[in-house]
Each structure stands twice: as C-alpha cells, then as structure tokens.
C-alpha cells in the first residue's frame, strides 16, 4: 500500500468515525462526558465488526464517502425541501391537488445513489417515489406540471442528481 493511499484511508475512516460518533451523540441527546467518550469507541468497534462480519470487505473499497459532499448534499436537500414545500402549500390550502404518476429516469447508476435519489424525492413535499426498477423511478406527484418523463425528471430531481 502506498503512503498516499494509507493517508486517504485514515482520513476516510476518520470521517466515518466522526459521522458515527455524531449519530451516537444524537441518539443519546446528551453531551455528557460518558457519551462523548463512548461515541468514538463504539464507532470504531461498529466499523470493525461490520467490516469483519457483515460486509466481509472494507468500507473504503465499497462505498465512496466524503464529509464535505455530505454537507453539500444536506444543504441542497434542505433547500429543495423548502422550495417544494412553499410551492405546494397553495395547492394544499385551496384543495386543488391533482395527483398524477410520472415515470422518470435517473442518470445515477449505483444502487446506493439510486436509493438516495429515490428517498430524497420522497422527502420533498408533493412527491413520493412509489417504485424503483433499475434507473427508472415511478413518482406520485401532487400537481404534475408535465407528464413528459424528461421534463418531469428535471423538475423533480432538481439539483439533487447532479451531486451524484
């Protein structure tokens, strides 16, 4: 293993430990001394055990992860959620919702990327991903602006797909 590759792995696993530790602290809803001490210990143990017994491989080899990408994704997702929420409020208040089902295609080709896109679409108000078949998604849309798969895909996926 090259020295640069070793450093990349250390940074990668450091980011995972930080993320898992944050998750641990959120679960306990506390910043007590014991929670802060146990968080990295439990995170490291869960990484080791899941690699050895569940994945039977390394996270580094299987999943791309970057904390800065995660922060950017979170900001874009929250922006899309709020934009969609404010655009759907008039339809809900007026009772003029006209739901329709639209088939869209994603450019993302990894299973985890497709799952993230599908779940992100479901998180935005007014859309629910009903079915995923390969790169095709069937989406329930509260008030469809178009039934053209290409145009609907651009509107529904927004900026999210570009992150993958």
Short mmCIF file of N, CA and C in Angstrom, two decimals:
data_model
loop_
_atom_site.label_atom_id
_atom_site.label_comp_id
_atom_site.label_asym_id
_atom_site.label_seq_id
_atom_site.Cartn_x
_atom_site.Cartn_y
_atom_site.Cartn_z
N UNK A 1 0.85 -1.18 0.00
CA UNK A 1 0.00 0.00 0.00
C UNK A 1 0.90 1.24 0.00
N UNK A 2 0.58 2.17 -0.88
CA UNK A 2 1.35 3.41 -0.98
C UNK A 2 1.05 4.30 0.23
N UNK A 3 1.99 5.22 0.50
CA UNK A 3 1.82 6.12 1.65
C UNK A 3 0.61 7.03 1.44
N UNK A 4 0.40 7.54 0.23
CA UNK A 4 -0.74 8.40 -0.06
C UNK A 4 -2.05 7.67 0.11
N UNK A 5 -2.10 6.40 -0.28
CA UNK A 5 -3.30 5.59 -0.13
C UNK A 5 -3.60 5.35 1.35
N UNK A 6 -2.54 5.13 2.14
CA UNK A 6 -2.70 4.92 3.58
C UNK A 6 -3.30 6.16 4.24
N UNK A 7 -2.83 7.33 3.85
CA UNK A 7 -3.33 8.58 4.42
C UNK A 7 -4.79 8.79 4.01
N UNK A 8 -5.14 8.47 2.75
CA UNK A 8 -6.52 8.58 2.30
C UNK A 8 -7.44 7.67 3.12
N UNK A 9 -6.97 6.46 3.42
CA UNK A 9 -7.76 5.53 4.22
C UNK A 9 -7.95 6.06 5.64
N UNK A 10 -6.91 6.63 6.21
CA UNK A 10 -7.00 7.19 7.57
C UNK A 10 -8.02 8.33 7.59
N UNK A 11 -7.95 9.22 6.61
CA UNK A 11 -8.90 10.34 6.54
C UNK A 11 -10.31 9.81 6.34
N UNK A 12 -10.47 8.82 5.47
CA UNK A 12 -11.78 8.22 5.19
C UNK A 12 -12.39 7.64 6.46
N UNK A 13 -11.62 6.82 7.15
CA UNK A 13 -12.14 6.20 8.37
C UNK A 13 -12.33 7.23 9.49
N UNK A 14 -11.50 8.25 9.51
CA UNK A 14 -11.70 9.34 10.49
C UNK A 14 -13.03 10.04 10.26
N UNK A 15 -13.38 10.26 8.99
CA UNK A 15 -14.67 10.87 8.67
C UNK A 15 -15.82 9.97 9.09
N UNK A 16 -15.69 8.66 8.84
CA UNK A 16 -16.74 7.73 9.25
C UNK A 16 -16.90 7.69 10.77
N UNK A 17 -15.80 7.67 11.48
CA UNK A 17 -15.87 7.67 12.95
C UNK A 17 -16.53 8.95 13.43
N UNK A 18 -16.20 10.09 12.83
CA UNK A 18 -16.82 11.35 13.22
C UNK A 18 -18.33 11.32 12.96
N UNK A 19 -18.73 10.81 11.81
CA UNK A 19 -20.16 10.73 11.48
C UNK A 19 -20.89 9.78 12.41
N UNK A 20 -20.32 8.59 12.64
CA UNK A 20 -20.95 7.62 13.54
C UNK A 20 -21.00 8.17 14.97
N UNK A 21 -19.97 8.89 15.38
CA UNK A 21 -19.96 9.48 16.72
C UNK A 21 -21.04 10.54 16.85
N UNK A 22 -21.21 11.35 15.83
CA UNK A 22 -22.28 12.35 15.84
C UNK A 22 -23.64 11.66 15.95
N UNK A 23 -23.82 10.58 15.21
CA UNK A 23 -25.06 9.82 15.27
C UNK A 23 -25.28 9.29 16.69
N UNK A 24 -24.24 8.79 17.34
CA UNK A 24 -24.31 8.27 18.70
C UNK A 24 -24.74 9.37 19.67
N UNK A 25 -24.15 10.54 19.55
CA UNK A 25 -24.49 11.67 20.42
C UNK A 25 -25.94 12.10 20.20
N UNK A 26 -26.37 12.13 18.95
CA UNK A 26 -27.76 12.49 18.65
C UNK A 26 -28.73 11.47 19.25
N UNK A 27 -28.39 10.20 19.16
CA UNK A 27 -29.25 9.17 19.74
C UNK A 27 -29.42 9.35 21.25
N UNK A 28 -28.34 9.72 21.93
CA UNK A 28 -28.40 9.90 23.37
C UNK A 28 -28.93 11.28 23.78
N UNK A 29 -28.97 12.22 22.84
CA UNK A 29 -29.44 13.57 23.10
C UNK A 29 -28.74 14.19 24.31
N UNK A 30 -27.44 13.97 24.37
CA UNK A 30 -26.68 14.46 25.52
C UNK A 30 -25.23 14.72 25.11
N UNK A 31 -24.65 15.71 25.73
CA UNK A 31 -23.23 15.98 25.53
C UNK A 31 -22.45 15.69 26.81
N UNK A 32 -22.91 14.69 27.56
CA UNK A 32 -22.23 14.35 28.81
C UNK A 32 -20.86 13.74 28.51
N UNK A 33 -20.04 13.72 29.51
CA UNK A 33 -18.68 13.20 29.38
C UNK A 33 -18.68 11.76 28.87
N UNK A 34 -19.53 10.90 29.44
CA UNK A 34 -19.54 9.48 29.08
C UNK A 34 -20.04 9.26 27.66
N UNK A 35 -20.97 10.05 27.23
CA UNK A 35 -21.45 9.91 25.86
C UNK A 35 -20.35 10.33 24.88
N UNK A 36 -19.67 11.42 25.17
CA UNK A 36 -18.60 11.89 24.29
C UNK A 36 -17.40 10.94 24.27
N UNK A 37 -17.14 10.27 25.37
CA UNK A 37 -16.03 9.30 25.41
C UNK A 37 -16.43 8.00 24.71
N UNK A 38 -17.67 7.56 24.94
CA UNK A 38 -18.09 6.29 24.36
C UNK A 38 -18.36 6.38 22.85
N UNK A 39 -18.67 7.56 22.35
CA UNK A 39 -19.03 7.71 20.94
C UNK A 39 -17.94 7.22 19.98
N UNK A 40 -16.70 7.70 20.09
CA UNK A 40 -15.69 7.19 19.15
C UNK A 40 -15.34 5.72 19.37
N UNK A 41 -15.41 5.27 20.63
CA UNK A 41 -15.10 3.86 20.92
C UNK A 41 -16.14 2.96 20.26
N UNK A 42 -17.41 3.27 20.45
CA UNK A 42 -18.49 2.49 19.84
C UNK A 42 -18.41 2.59 18.32
N UNK A 43 -18.08 3.76 17.80
CA UNK A 43 -17.98 3.95 16.35
C UNK A 43 -16.89 3.07 15.75
N UNK A 44 -15.75 3.06 16.37
CA UNK A 44 -14.63 2.24 15.87
C UNK A 44 -14.99 0.76 15.96
N UNK A 45 -15.58 0.34 17.08
CA UNK A 45 -15.99 -1.06 17.22
C UNK A 45 -17.04 -1.45 16.18
N UNK A 46 -18.00 -0.58 15.94
CA UNK A 46 -19.03 -0.90 14.95
C UNK A 46 -18.45 -0.98 13.54
N UNK A 47 -17.48 -0.12 13.22
CA UNK A 47 -16.81 -0.21 11.92
C UNK A 47 -16.05 -1.53 11.77
N UNK A 48 -15.30 -1.89 12.79
CA UNK A 48 -14.51 -3.12 12.73
C UNK A 48 -15.41 -4.34 12.61
N UNK A 49 -16.43 -4.41 13.47
CA UNK A 49 -17.32 -5.58 13.47
C UNK A 49 -18.16 -5.68 12.20
N UNK A 50 -18.65 -4.55 11.71
CA UNK A 50 -19.46 -4.61 10.49
C UNK A 50 -18.61 -4.97 9.28
N UNK A 51 -17.37 -4.50 9.23
CA UNK A 51 -16.49 -4.90 8.12
C UNK A 51 -16.15 -6.39 8.18
N UNK A 52 -15.91 -6.87 9.37
CA UNK A 52 -15.47 -8.26 9.52
C UNK A 52 -16.61 -9.25 9.35
N UNK A 53 -17.78 -8.98 9.95
CA UNK A 53 -18.84 -9.98 9.97
C UNK A 53 -19.99 -9.71 9.01
N UNK A 54 -20.26 -8.47 8.69
CA UNK A 54 -21.39 -8.16 7.82
C UNK A 54 -20.97 -7.95 6.36
N UNK A 55 -20.02 -7.06 6.15
CA UNK A 55 -19.60 -6.75 4.78
C UNK A 55 -18.61 -7.75 4.22
N UNK A 56 -17.76 -8.25 5.09
CA UNK A 56 -16.65 -9.13 4.68
C UNK A 56 -15.77 -8.43 3.64
N UNK A 57 -15.69 -7.11 3.76
CA UNK A 57 -14.85 -6.27 2.90
C UNK A 57 -14.62 -4.95 3.63
N UNK A 58 -13.92 -4.04 2.98
CA UNK A 58 -13.65 -2.73 3.58
C UNK A 58 -14.66 -1.70 3.10
N UNK A 59 -15.07 -0.82 4.00
CA UNK A 59 -15.92 0.30 3.60
C UNK A 59 -15.23 1.11 2.52
N UNK A 60 -13.94 1.31 2.69
CA UNK A 60 -13.17 2.13 1.76
C UNK A 60 -13.27 1.62 0.32
N UNK A 61 -13.28 0.31 0.17
CA UNK A 61 -13.35 -0.28 -1.17
C UNK A 61 -14.78 -0.32 -1.71
N UNK A 62 -15.77 -0.31 -0.83
CA UNK A 62 -17.16 -0.47 -1.26
C UNK A 62 -17.92 0.84 -1.44
N UNK A 63 -17.72 1.78 -0.54
CA UNK A 63 -18.54 3.00 -0.52
C UNK A 63 -17.69 4.26 -0.55
N UNK A 64 -18.03 5.13 -1.48
CA UNK A 64 -17.38 6.44 -1.50
C UNK A 64 -18.04 7.31 -0.44
N UNK A 65 -17.26 7.99 0.34
CA UNK A 65 -17.79 8.87 1.36
C UNK A 65 -16.85 10.05 1.54
N UNK A 66 -17.44 11.23 1.62
CA UNK A 66 -16.68 12.44 1.87
C UNK A 66 -17.57 13.36 2.70
N UNK A 67 -17.08 13.80 3.82
CA UNK A 67 -17.88 14.62 4.74
C UNK A 67 -18.29 15.93 4.08
N UNK A 68 -17.46 16.48 3.22
CA UNK A 68 -17.80 17.74 2.55
C UNK A 68 -18.92 17.53 1.54
N UNK A 69 -18.91 16.38 0.84
CA UNK A 69 -20.01 16.05 -0.07
C UNK A 69 -21.29 15.90 0.73
N UNK A 70 -21.23 15.26 1.89
CA UNK A 70 -22.41 15.07 2.73
C UNK A 70 -22.99 16.40 3.18
N UNK A 71 -22.14 17.35 3.55
CA UNK A 71 -22.62 18.68 3.94
C UNK A 71 -23.28 19.39 2.77
N UNK A 72 -22.67 19.30 1.60
CA UNK A 72 -23.25 19.93 0.40
C UNK A 72 -24.59 19.29 0.06
N UNK A 73 -24.66 17.96 0.11
CA UNK A 73 -25.90 17.24 -0.15
C UNK A 73 -26.99 17.66 0.83
N UNK A 74 -26.64 17.80 2.10
CA UNK A 74 -27.61 18.20 3.12
C UNK A 74 -28.15 19.59 2.84
N UNK A 75 -27.30 20.53 2.47
CA UNK A 75 -27.74 21.90 2.17
C UNK A 75 -28.65 21.89 0.94
N UNK A 76 -28.26 21.18 -0.11
CA UNK A 76 -29.09 21.13 -1.33
C UNK A 76 -30.42 20.45 -1.03
N UNK A 77 -30.41 19.36 -0.27
CA UNK A 77 -31.65 18.65 0.06
C UNK A 77 -32.59 19.54 0.86
N UNK A 78 -32.09 20.22 1.87
CA UNK A 78 -32.94 21.10 2.67
C UNK A 78 -33.49 22.25 1.82
N UNK A 79 -32.67 22.77 0.91
CA UNK A 79 -33.14 23.83 0.01
C UNK A 79 -34.28 23.33 -0.86
N UNK A 80 -34.11 22.12 -1.43
CA UNK A 80 -35.16 21.55 -2.27
C UNK A 80 -36.42 21.25 -1.47
N UNK A 81 -36.27 20.80 -0.23
CA UNK A 81 -37.43 20.52 0.62
C UNK A 81 -38.21 21.80 0.87
N UNK A 82 -37.53 22.88 1.21
CA UNK A 82 -38.22 24.14 1.48
C UNK A 82 -38.84 24.73 0.22
N UNK A 83 -38.11 24.68 -0.90
CA UNK A 83 -38.68 25.18 -2.16
C UNK A 83 -39.95 24.42 -2.52
N UNK A 84 -39.89 23.10 -2.42
CA UNK A 84 -41.04 22.28 -2.75
C UNK A 84 -42.18 22.51 -1.77
N UNK A 85 -41.85 22.65 -0.52
CA UNK A 85 -42.88 22.90 0.50
C UNK A 85 -43.63 24.19 0.24
N UNK A 86 -42.91 25.26 -0.05
CA UNK A 86 -43.57 26.55 -0.30
C UNK A 86 -44.35 26.54 -1.61
N UNK A 87 -43.92 25.75 -2.59
CA UNK A 87 -44.66 25.71 -3.85
C UNK A 87 -45.92 24.86 -3.75
N UNK A 88 -45.97 23.91 -2.83
CA UNK A 88 -47.13 23.02 -2.72
C UNK A 88 -48.18 23.55 -1.73
N UNK A 89 -47.80 24.47 -0.87
CA UNK A 89 -48.74 25.00 0.14
C UNK A 89 -50.00 25.58 -0.48
N UNK A 90 -49.94 26.40 -1.53
CA UNK A 90 -51.18 26.93 -2.11
C UNK A 90 -52.12 25.83 -2.61
N UNK A 91 -51.56 24.77 -3.19
CA UNK A 91 -52.40 23.67 -3.67
C UNK A 91 -53.11 22.96 -2.52
N UNK A 92 -52.41 22.79 -1.43
CA UNK A 92 -53.00 22.10 -0.29
C UNK A 92 -54.08 22.96 0.35
N UNK A 93 -53.80 24.25 0.53
CA UNK A 93 -54.77 25.14 1.17
C UNK A 93 -56.02 25.34 0.32
N UNK A 94 -55.85 25.37 -0.98
CA UNK A 94 -57.00 25.58 -1.86
C UNK A 94 -57.75 24.28 -2.14
N UNK A 95 -57.14 23.14 -1.85
CA UNK A 95 -57.77 21.85 -2.10
C UNK A 95 -57.79 21.46 -3.56
N UNK A 96 -56.93 22.08 -4.35
CA UNK A 96 -56.88 21.80 -5.79
C UNK A 96 -55.69 20.92 -6.15
N UNK A 97 -55.49 19.89 -5.37
CA UNK A 97 -54.42 18.95 -5.68
C UNK A 97 -54.90 18.02 -6.78
N UNK A 98 -54.07 17.83 -7.77
CA UNK A 98 -54.41 16.99 -8.91
C UNK A 98 -53.30 15.94 -9.05
N UNK A 99 -53.30 14.89 -8.22
CA UNK A 99 -52.18 13.95 -8.23
C UNK A 99 -52.06 13.18 -9.54
N UNK A 100 -50.84 12.89 -9.89
CA UNK A 100 -50.56 12.12 -11.08
C UNK A 100 -49.30 11.30 -10.89
N UNK A 101 -49.16 10.25 -11.66
CA UNK A 101 -47.99 9.39 -11.58
C UNK A 101 -47.12 9.64 -12.82
N UNK A 102 -45.84 9.89 -12.56
CA UNK A 102 -44.89 10.22 -13.61
C UNK A 102 -43.74 9.23 -13.56
N UNK A 103 -43.33 8.75 -14.70
CA UNK A 103 -42.14 7.89 -14.80
C UNK A 103 -40.95 8.75 -15.19
N UNK A 104 -39.89 8.67 -14.39
CA UNK A 104 -38.67 9.42 -14.70
C UNK A 104 -37.49 8.46 -14.72
N UNK A 105 -36.41 8.89 -15.34
CA UNK A 105 -35.19 8.10 -15.41
C UNK A 105 -34.07 8.89 -14.78
N UNK A 106 -33.22 8.20 -14.04
CA UNK A 106 -32.09 8.86 -13.41
C UNK A 106 -30.80 8.50 -14.15
N UNK A 107 -29.85 9.37 -14.11
CA UNK A 107 -28.54 9.14 -14.72
C UNK A 107 -27.62 8.38 -13.76
N UNK A 108 -27.98 8.33 -12.49
CA UNK A 108 -27.17 7.66 -11.48
C UNK A 108 -27.21 6.16 -11.74
N UNK A 109 -26.05 5.50 -11.66
CA UNK A 109 -26.02 4.08 -11.99
C UNK A 109 -25.66 3.17 -10.82
N UNK A 110 -25.38 3.71 -9.65
CA UNK A 110 -25.08 2.86 -8.50
C UNK A 110 -26.35 2.65 -7.68
N UNK A 111 -26.46 1.50 -7.05
CA UNK A 111 -27.64 1.20 -6.24
C UNK A 111 -27.82 2.18 -5.09
N UNK A 112 -26.73 2.53 -4.41
CA UNK A 112 -26.84 3.45 -3.29
C UNK A 112 -27.22 4.85 -3.77
N UNK A 113 -26.72 5.25 -4.92
CA UNK A 113 -27.08 6.56 -5.49
C UNK A 113 -28.55 6.61 -5.87
N UNK A 114 -29.05 5.55 -6.49
CA UNK A 114 -30.46 5.49 -6.88
C UNK A 114 -31.35 5.50 -5.63
N UNK A 115 -30.94 4.77 -4.60
CA UNK A 115 -31.71 4.77 -3.35
C UNK A 115 -31.74 6.16 -2.72
N UNK A 116 -30.60 6.86 -2.75
CA UNK A 116 -30.56 8.22 -2.19
C UNK A 116 -31.43 9.18 -2.99
N UNK A 117 -31.41 9.08 -4.31
CA UNK A 117 -32.27 9.92 -5.15
C UNK A 117 -33.73 9.64 -4.85
N UNK A 118 -34.10 8.35 -4.81
CA UNK A 118 -35.50 7.97 -4.56
C UNK A 118 -35.97 8.46 -3.20
N UNK A 119 -35.15 8.31 -2.18
CA UNK A 119 -35.53 8.77 -0.84
C UNK A 119 -35.54 10.29 -0.74
N UNK A 120 -34.65 10.95 -1.45
CA UNK A 120 -34.65 12.41 -1.46
C UNK A 120 -35.91 12.95 -2.12
N UNK A 121 -36.36 12.30 -3.19
CA UNK A 121 -37.60 12.71 -3.85
C UNK A 121 -38.77 12.53 -2.89
N UNK A 122 -38.78 11.44 -2.14
CA UNK A 122 -39.86 11.19 -1.19
C UNK A 122 -39.83 12.20 -0.05
N UNK A 123 -38.66 12.68 0.34
CA UNK A 123 -38.57 13.66 1.42
C UNK A 123 -39.11 15.03 1.02
N UNK A 124 -39.08 15.35 -0.26
CA UNK A 124 -39.59 16.65 -0.70
C UNK A 124 -41.11 16.63 -0.74
N UNK A 125 -41.76 17.62 -0.17
CA UNK A 125 -43.23 17.65 -0.15
C UNK A 125 -43.82 17.65 -1.56
N UNK A 126 -44.87 16.87 -1.73
CA UNK A 126 -45.57 16.82 -3.01
C UNK A 126 -45.15 15.69 -3.92
N UNK A 127 -44.11 14.93 -3.54
CA UNK A 127 -43.66 13.82 -4.37
C UNK A 127 -43.36 12.61 -3.50
N UNK A 128 -43.68 11.44 -4.03
CA UNK A 128 -43.38 10.18 -3.35
C UNK A 128 -42.88 9.19 -4.40
N UNK A 129 -41.72 8.61 -4.17
CA UNK A 129 -41.23 7.58 -5.07
C UNK A 129 -41.96 6.29 -4.74
N UNK A 130 -42.71 5.79 -5.71
CA UNK A 130 -43.54 4.61 -5.50
C UNK A 130 -42.83 3.32 -5.87
N UNK A 131 -41.98 3.36 -6.91
CA UNK A 131 -41.34 2.15 -7.39
C UNK A 131 -40.01 2.51 -8.03
N UNK A 132 -39.05 1.63 -7.86
CA UNK A 132 -37.74 1.78 -8.50
C UNK A 132 -37.46 0.49 -9.24
N UNK A 133 -37.16 0.63 -10.52
CA UNK A 133 -36.81 -0.51 -11.34
C UNK A 133 -35.59 -0.13 -12.17
N UNK A 134 -34.42 -0.55 -11.71
CA UNK A 134 -33.19 -0.14 -12.37
C UNK A 134 -32.99 1.35 -12.19
N UNK A 135 -32.91 2.07 -13.30
CA UNK A 135 -32.74 3.52 -13.25
C UNK A 135 -34.06 4.25 -13.48
N UNK A 136 -35.15 3.53 -13.53
CA UNK A 136 -36.47 4.13 -13.73
C UNK A 136 -37.18 4.25 -12.39
N UNK A 137 -37.74 5.43 -12.15
CA UNK A 137 -38.48 5.70 -10.92
C UNK A 137 -39.91 6.08 -11.27
N UNK A 138 -40.85 5.53 -10.54
CA UNK A 138 -42.26 5.89 -10.68
C UNK A 138 -42.60 6.79 -9.50
N UNK A 139 -42.99 8.03 -9.81
CA UNK A 139 -43.18 9.04 -8.78
C UNK A 139 -44.62 9.54 -8.77
N UNK A 140 -45.21 9.56 -7.58
CA UNK A 140 -46.52 10.17 -7.38
C UNK A 140 -46.27 11.65 -7.13
N UNK A 141 -46.87 12.50 -7.94
CA UNK A 141 -46.64 13.94 -7.90
C UNK A 141 -47.98 14.61 -7.62
N UNK A 142 -48.05 15.44 -6.59
CA UNK A 142 -49.32 16.06 -6.18
C UNK A 142 -49.94 16.88 -7.30
N UNK A 143 -49.17 17.72 -7.95
CA UNK A 143 -49.70 18.57 -9.02
C UNK A 143 -48.70 18.59 -10.17
N UNK A 144 -48.74 17.58 -11.02
CA UNK A 144 -47.74 17.48 -12.09
C UNK A 144 -47.79 18.67 -13.04
N UNK A 145 -46.62 19.24 -13.30
CA UNK A 145 -46.53 20.33 -14.28
C UNK A 145 -46.45 19.77 -15.69
N UNK A 146 -45.95 18.53 -15.81
CA UNK A 146 -45.83 17.87 -17.11
C UNK A 146 -45.79 16.36 -16.91
N UNK A 147 -46.18 15.64 -17.92
CA UNK A 147 -46.07 14.18 -17.88
C UNK A 147 -44.93 13.69 -18.78
N UNK A 148 -44.22 14.61 -19.41
CA UNK A 148 -43.06 14.27 -20.22
C UNK A 148 -41.96 13.77 -19.27
N UNK A 149 -41.49 12.52 -19.44
CA UNK A 149 -40.51 11.97 -18.50
C UNK A 149 -39.23 12.80 -18.35
N UNK A 150 -38.75 13.36 -19.45
CA UNK A 150 -37.52 14.15 -19.38
C UNK A 150 -37.73 15.44 -18.59
N UNK A 151 -38.78 16.18 -18.93
CA UNK A 151 -39.06 17.45 -18.24
C UNK A 151 -39.44 17.20 -16.78
N UNK A 152 -40.25 16.18 -16.53
CA UNK A 152 -40.64 15.85 -15.16
C UNK A 152 -39.41 15.48 -14.33
N UNK A 153 -38.51 14.73 -14.94
CA UNK A 153 -37.29 14.35 -14.25
C UNK A 153 -36.45 15.56 -13.86
N UNK A 154 -36.34 16.53 -14.77
CA UNK A 154 -35.58 17.74 -14.47
C UNK A 154 -36.22 18.52 -13.32
N UNK A 155 -37.54 18.59 -13.31
CA UNK A 155 -38.25 19.34 -12.27
C UNK A 155 -38.16 18.60 -10.93
N UNK A 156 -38.43 17.31 -10.92
CA UNK A 156 -38.49 16.55 -9.67
C UNK A 156 -37.12 16.35 -9.06
N UNK A 157 -36.15 15.93 -9.86
CA UNK A 157 -34.81 15.63 -9.32
C UNK A 157 -34.05 16.90 -9.00
N UNK A 158 -34.38 17.98 -9.69
CA UNK A 158 -33.73 19.26 -9.43
C UNK A 158 -32.21 19.16 -9.45
N UNK A 159 -31.62 19.75 -8.44
CA UNK A 159 -30.16 19.77 -8.35
C UNK A 159 -29.61 18.53 -7.66
N UNK A 160 -30.48 17.69 -7.13
CA UNK A 160 -30.01 16.55 -6.36
C UNK A 160 -29.19 15.56 -7.18
N UNK A 161 -29.66 15.26 -8.38
CA UNK A 161 -28.98 14.25 -9.19
C UNK A 161 -27.58 14.70 -9.58
N UNK A 162 -27.36 15.97 -9.74
CA UNK A 162 -26.04 16.48 -10.14
C UNK A 162 -24.98 16.19 -9.07
N UNK A 163 -25.41 16.00 -7.83
CA UNK A 163 -24.46 15.73 -6.76
C UNK A 163 -23.86 14.32 -6.85
N UNK A 164 -24.51 13.44 -7.58
CA UNK A 164 -24.04 12.06 -7.67
C UNK A 164 -23.21 11.87 -8.91
#
